[in-house]
Short mmCIF file of N, CA, C and O in Angstrom, two decimals:
data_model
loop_
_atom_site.label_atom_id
_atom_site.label_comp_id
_atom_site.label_asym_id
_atom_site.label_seq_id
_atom_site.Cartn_x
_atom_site.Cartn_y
_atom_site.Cartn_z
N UNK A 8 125.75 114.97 84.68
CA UNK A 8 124.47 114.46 84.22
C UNK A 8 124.57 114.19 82.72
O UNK A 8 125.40 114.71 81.97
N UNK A 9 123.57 113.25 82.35
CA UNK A 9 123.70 113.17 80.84
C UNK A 9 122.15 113.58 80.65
O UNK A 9 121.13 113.32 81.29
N UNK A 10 122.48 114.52 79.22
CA UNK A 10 121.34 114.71 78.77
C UNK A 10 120.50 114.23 77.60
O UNK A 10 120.90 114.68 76.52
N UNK A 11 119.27 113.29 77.50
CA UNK A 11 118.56 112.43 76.64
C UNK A 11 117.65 113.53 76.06
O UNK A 11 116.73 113.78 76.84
N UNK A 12 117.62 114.29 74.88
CA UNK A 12 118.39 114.07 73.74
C UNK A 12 118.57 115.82 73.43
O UNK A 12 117.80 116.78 73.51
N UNK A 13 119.77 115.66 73.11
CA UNK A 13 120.04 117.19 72.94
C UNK A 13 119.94 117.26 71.11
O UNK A 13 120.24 118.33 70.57
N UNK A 14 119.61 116.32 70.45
CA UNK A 14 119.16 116.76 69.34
C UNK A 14 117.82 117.37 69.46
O UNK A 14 117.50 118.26 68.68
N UNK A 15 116.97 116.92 70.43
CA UNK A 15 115.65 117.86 70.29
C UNK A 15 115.99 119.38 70.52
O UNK A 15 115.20 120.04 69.84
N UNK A 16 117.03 120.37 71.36
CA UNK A 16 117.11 121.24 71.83
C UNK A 16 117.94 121.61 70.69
O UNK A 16 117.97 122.84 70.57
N UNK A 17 118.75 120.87 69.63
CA UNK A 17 119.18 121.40 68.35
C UNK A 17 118.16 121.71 66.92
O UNK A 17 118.32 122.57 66.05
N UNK A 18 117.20 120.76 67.03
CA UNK A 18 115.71 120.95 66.23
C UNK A 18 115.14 121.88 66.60
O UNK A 18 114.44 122.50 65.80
N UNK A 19 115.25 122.25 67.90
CA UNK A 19 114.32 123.58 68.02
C UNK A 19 115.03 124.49 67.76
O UNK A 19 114.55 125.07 66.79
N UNK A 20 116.50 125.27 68.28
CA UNK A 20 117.13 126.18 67.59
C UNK A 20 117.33 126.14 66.26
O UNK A 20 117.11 127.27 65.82
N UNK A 21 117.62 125.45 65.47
CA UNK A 21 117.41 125.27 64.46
C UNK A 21 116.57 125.90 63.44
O UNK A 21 117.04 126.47 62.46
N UNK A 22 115.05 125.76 63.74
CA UNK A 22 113.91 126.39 63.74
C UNK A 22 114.27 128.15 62.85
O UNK A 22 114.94 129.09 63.27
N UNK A 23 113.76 128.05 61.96
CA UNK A 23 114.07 130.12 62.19
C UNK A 23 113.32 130.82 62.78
O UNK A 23 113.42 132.04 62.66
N UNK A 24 112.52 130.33 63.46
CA UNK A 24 111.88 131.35 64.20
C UNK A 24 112.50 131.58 65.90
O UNK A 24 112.18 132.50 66.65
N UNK A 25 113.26 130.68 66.14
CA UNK A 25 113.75 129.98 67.44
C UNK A 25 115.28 130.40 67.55
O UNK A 25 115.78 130.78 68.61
N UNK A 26 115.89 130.30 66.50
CA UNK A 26 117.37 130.50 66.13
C UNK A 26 118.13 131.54 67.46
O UNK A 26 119.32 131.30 67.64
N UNK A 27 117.60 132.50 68.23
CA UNK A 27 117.44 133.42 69.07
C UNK A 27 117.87 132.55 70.29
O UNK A 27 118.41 133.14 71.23
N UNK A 28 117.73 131.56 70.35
CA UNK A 28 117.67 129.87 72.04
C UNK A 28 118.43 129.81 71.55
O UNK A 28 118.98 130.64 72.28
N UNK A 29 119.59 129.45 70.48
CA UNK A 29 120.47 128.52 70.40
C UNK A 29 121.61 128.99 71.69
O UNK A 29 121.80 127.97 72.35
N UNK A 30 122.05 129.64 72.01
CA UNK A 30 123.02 130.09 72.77
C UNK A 30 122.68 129.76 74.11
O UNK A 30 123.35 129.04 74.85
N UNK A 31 121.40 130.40 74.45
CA UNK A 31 120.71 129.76 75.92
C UNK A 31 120.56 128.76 76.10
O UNK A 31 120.74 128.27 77.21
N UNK A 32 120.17 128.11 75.10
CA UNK A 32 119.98 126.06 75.33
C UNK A 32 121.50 125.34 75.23
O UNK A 32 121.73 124.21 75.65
N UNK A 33 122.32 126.10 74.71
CA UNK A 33 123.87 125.31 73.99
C UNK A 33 124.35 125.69 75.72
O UNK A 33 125.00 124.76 76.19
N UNK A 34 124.22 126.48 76.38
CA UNK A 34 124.76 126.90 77.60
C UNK A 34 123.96 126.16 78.87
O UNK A 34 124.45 125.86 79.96
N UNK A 35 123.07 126.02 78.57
CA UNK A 35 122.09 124.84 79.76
C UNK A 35 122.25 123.80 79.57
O UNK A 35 121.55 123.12 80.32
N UNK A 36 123.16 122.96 78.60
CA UNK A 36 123.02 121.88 77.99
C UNK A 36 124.47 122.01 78.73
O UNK A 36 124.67 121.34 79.75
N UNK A 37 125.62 122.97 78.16
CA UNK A 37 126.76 122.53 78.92
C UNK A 37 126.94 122.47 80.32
O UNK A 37 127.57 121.59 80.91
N UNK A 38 126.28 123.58 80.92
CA UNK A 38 126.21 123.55 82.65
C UNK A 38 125.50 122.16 83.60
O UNK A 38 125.72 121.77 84.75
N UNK A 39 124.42 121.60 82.33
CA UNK A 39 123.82 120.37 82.72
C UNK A 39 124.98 119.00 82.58
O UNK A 39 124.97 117.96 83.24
N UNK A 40 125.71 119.33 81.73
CA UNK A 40 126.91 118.06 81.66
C UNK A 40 127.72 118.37 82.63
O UNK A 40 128.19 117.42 83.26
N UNK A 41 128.02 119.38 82.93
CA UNK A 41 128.75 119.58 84.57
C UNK A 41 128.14 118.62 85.65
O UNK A 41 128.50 117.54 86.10
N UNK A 42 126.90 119.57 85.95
CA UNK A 42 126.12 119.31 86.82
C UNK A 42 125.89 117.64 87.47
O UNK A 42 125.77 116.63 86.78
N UNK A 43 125.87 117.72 89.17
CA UNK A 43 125.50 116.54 89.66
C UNK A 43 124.55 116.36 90.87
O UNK A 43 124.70 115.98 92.03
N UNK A 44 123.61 116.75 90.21
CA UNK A 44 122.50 116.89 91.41
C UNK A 44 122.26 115.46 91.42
O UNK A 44 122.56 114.44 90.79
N UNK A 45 121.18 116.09 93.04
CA UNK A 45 121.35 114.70 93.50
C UNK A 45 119.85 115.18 94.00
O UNK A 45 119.43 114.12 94.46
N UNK A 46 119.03 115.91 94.15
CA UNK A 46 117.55 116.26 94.56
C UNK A 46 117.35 117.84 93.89
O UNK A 46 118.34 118.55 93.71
N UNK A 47 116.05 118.26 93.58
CA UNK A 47 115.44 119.49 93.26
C UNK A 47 116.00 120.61 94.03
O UNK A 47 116.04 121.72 93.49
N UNK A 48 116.44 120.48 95.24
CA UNK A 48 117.09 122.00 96.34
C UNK A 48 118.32 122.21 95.38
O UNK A 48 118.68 123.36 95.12
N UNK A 49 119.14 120.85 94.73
CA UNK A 49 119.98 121.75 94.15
C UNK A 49 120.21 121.77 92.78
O UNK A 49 121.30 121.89 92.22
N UNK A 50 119.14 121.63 92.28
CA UNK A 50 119.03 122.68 90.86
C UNK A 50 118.45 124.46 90.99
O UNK A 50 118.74 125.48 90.35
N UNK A 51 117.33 124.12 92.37
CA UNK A 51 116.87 125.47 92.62
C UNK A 51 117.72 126.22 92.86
O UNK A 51 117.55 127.29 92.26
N UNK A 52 118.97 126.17 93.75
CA UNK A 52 120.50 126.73 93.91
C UNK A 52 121.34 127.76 92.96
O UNK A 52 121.95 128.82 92.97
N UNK A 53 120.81 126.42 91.92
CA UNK A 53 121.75 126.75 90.46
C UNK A 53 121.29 127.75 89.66
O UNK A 53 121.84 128.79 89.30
N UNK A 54 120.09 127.25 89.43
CA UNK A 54 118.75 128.01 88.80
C UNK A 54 117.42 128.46 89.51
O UNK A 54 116.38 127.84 89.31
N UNK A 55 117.47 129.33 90.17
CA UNK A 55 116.49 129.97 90.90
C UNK A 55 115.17 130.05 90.02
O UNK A 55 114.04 129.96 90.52
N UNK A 56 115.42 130.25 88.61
CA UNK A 56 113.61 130.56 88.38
C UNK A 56 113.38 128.98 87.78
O UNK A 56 112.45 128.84 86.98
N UNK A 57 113.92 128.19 88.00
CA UNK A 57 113.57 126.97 87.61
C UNK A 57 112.28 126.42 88.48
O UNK A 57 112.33 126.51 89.71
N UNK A 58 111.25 125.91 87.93
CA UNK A 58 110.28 125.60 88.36
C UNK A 58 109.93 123.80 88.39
O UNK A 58 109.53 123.13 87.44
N UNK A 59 110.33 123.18 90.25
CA UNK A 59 109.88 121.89 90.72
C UNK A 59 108.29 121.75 90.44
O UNK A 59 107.40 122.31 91.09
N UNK A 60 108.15 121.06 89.53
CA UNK A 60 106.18 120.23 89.31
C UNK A 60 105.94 119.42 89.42
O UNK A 60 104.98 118.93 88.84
N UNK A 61 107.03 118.55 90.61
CA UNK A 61 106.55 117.05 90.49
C UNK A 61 107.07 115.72 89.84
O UNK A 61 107.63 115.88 88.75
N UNK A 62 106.98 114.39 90.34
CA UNK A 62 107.45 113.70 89.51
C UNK A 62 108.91 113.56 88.85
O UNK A 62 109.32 112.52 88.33
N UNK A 63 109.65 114.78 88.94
CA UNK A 63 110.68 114.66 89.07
C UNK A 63 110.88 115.85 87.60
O UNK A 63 111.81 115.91 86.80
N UNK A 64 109.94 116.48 87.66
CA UNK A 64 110.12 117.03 86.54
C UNK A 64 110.46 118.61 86.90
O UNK A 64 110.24 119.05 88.03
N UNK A 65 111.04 119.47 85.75
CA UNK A 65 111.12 120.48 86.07
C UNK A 65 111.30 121.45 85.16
O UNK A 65 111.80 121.08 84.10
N UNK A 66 110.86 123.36 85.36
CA UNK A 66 110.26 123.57 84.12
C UNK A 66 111.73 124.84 84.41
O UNK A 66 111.95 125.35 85.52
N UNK A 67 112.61 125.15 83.08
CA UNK A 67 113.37 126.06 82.71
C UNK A 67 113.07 127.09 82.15
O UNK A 67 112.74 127.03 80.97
N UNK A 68 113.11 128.55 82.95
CA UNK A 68 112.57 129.72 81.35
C UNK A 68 113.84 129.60 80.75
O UNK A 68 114.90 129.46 81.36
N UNK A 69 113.72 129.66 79.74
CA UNK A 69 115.07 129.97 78.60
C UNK A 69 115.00 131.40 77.94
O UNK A 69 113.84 131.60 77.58
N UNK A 70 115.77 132.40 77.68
CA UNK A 70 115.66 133.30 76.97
C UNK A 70 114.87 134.68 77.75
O UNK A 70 114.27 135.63 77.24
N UNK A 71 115.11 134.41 78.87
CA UNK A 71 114.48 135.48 79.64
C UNK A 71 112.77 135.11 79.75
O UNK A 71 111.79 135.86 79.85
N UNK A 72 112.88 133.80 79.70
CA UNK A 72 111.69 133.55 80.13
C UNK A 72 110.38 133.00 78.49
O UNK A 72 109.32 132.37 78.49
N UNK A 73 111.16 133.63 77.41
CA UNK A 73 110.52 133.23 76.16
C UNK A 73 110.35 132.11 75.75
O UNK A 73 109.62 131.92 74.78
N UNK A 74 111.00 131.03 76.45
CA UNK A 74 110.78 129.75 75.82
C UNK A 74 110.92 128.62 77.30
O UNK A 74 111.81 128.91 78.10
N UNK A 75 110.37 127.84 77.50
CA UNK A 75 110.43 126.85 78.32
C UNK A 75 110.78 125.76 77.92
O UNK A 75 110.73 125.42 76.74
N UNK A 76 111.28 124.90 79.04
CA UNK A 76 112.11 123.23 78.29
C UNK A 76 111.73 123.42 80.04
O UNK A 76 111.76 124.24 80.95
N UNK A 77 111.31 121.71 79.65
CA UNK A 77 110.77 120.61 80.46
C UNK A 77 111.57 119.61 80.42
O UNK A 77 111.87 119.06 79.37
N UNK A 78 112.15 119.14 81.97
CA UNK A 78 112.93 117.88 81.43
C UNK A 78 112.31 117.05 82.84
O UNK A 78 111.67 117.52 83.78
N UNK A 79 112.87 115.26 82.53
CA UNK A 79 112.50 114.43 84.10
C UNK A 79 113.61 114.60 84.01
O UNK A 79 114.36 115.08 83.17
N UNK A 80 113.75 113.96 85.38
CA UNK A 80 115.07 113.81 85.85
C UNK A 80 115.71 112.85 87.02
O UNK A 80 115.82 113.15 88.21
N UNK A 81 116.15 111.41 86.30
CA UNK A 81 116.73 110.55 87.25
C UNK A 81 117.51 110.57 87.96
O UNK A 81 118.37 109.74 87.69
N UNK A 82 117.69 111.11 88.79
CA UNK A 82 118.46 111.61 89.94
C UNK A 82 119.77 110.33 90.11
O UNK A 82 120.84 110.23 89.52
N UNK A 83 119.24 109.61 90.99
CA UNK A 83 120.09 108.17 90.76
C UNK A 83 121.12 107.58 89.67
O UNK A 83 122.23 107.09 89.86
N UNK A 84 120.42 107.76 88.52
CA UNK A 84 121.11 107.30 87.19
C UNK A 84 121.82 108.49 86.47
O UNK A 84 122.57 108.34 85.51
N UNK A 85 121.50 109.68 87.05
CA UNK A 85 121.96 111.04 86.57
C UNK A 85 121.78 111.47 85.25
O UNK A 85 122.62 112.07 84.59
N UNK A 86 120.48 111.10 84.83
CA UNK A 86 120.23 111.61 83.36
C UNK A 86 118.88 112.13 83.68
O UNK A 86 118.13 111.82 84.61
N UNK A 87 118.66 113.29 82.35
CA UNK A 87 117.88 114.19 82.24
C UNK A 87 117.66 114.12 81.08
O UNK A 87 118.44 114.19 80.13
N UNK A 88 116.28 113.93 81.12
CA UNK A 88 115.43 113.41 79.51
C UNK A 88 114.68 114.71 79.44
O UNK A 88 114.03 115.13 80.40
N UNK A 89 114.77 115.35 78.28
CA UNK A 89 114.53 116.28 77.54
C UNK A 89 112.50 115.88 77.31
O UNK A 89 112.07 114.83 76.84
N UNK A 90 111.97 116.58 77.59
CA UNK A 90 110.47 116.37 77.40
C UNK A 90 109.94 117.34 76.72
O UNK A 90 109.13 116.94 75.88
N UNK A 91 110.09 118.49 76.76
CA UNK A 91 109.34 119.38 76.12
C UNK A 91 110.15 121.00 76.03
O UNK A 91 110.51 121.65 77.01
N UNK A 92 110.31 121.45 74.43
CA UNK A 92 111.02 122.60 74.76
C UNK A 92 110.20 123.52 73.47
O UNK A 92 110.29 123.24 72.28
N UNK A 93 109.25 124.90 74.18
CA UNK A 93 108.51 125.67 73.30
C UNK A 93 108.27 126.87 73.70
O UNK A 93 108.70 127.13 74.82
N UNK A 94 107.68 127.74 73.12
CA UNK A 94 107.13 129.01 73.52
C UNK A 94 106.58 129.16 74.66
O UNK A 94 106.09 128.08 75.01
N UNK A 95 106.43 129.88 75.33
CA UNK A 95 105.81 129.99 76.63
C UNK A 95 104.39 130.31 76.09
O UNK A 95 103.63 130.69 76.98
N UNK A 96 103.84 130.26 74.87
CA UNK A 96 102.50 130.11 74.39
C UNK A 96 102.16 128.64 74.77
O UNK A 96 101.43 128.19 75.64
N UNK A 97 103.30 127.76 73.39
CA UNK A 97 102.72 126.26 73.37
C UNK A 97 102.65 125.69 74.66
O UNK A 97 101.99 124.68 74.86
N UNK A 98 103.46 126.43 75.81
CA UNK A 98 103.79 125.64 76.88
C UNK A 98 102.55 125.88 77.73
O UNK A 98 102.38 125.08 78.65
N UNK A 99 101.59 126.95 77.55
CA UNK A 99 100.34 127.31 78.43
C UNK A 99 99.15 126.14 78.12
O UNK A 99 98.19 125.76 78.79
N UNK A 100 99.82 125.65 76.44
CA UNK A 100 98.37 124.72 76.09
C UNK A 100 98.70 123.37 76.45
O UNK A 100 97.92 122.55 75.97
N UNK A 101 100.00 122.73 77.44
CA UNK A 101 100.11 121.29 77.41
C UNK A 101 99.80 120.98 78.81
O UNK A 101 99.58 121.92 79.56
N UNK A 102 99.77 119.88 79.22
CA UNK A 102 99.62 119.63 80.39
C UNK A 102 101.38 119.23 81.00
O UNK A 102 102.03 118.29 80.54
N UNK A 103 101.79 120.00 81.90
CA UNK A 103 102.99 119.06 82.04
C UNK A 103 103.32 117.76 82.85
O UNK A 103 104.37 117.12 82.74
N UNK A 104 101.78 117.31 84.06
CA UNK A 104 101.95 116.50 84.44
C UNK A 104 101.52 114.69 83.24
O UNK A 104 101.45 113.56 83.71
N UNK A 105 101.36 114.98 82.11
CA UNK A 105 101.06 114.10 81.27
C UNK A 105 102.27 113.84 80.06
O UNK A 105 102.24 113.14 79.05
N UNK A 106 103.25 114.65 80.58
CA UNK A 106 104.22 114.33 79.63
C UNK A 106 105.23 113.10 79.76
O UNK A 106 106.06 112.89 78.87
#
């Protein structure tokens, strides 16, 4: 799979308050360049607490659950666009079917 844009998942570790993800996101980012799914059963496989919402989207705890990343995901074209990656605070206040 290719992933669209792993500079956002470097802006957020980055972060000093965040700096704590870099290892968890640098490691989901490489298992995702492996990776060749082809439908949601097999990311759930991979990643059991990964959460299907639709649309093709899907929600990752990172960090034992402290931080979430949202990505779509073109199955067909095999890329995974990076949509949203925050606290499991910011992530209570967004909508994720509007992203």
């Amino acid at each position: 799979m290719r992933v669209i844009a792993k500079s956002r998942l470097r802006a957020f570790y980055e972060q000093p308050n965040h700096q704590d993800s870099q290892s968890a996101l640098e490691a989901w980012h490489h298992e995702v360049l492996k990776a060749n799914w082809s439908n949601p059963n097999e990311i759930k496989i991979q990643y059991k607490s990964a959460s299907i919402v639709g649309d093709n989207k899907v929600v990752f705890n990172i960090c034992g659950n402290k931080y979430r990343l949202i990505v779509k995901i073109n199955y067909f074209a095999e890329i995974v666009y990076i949509k949203f990656i925050g606290t499991h605070k910011q992530y209570d206040k967004i909508k994720v079917e509007e992203l």
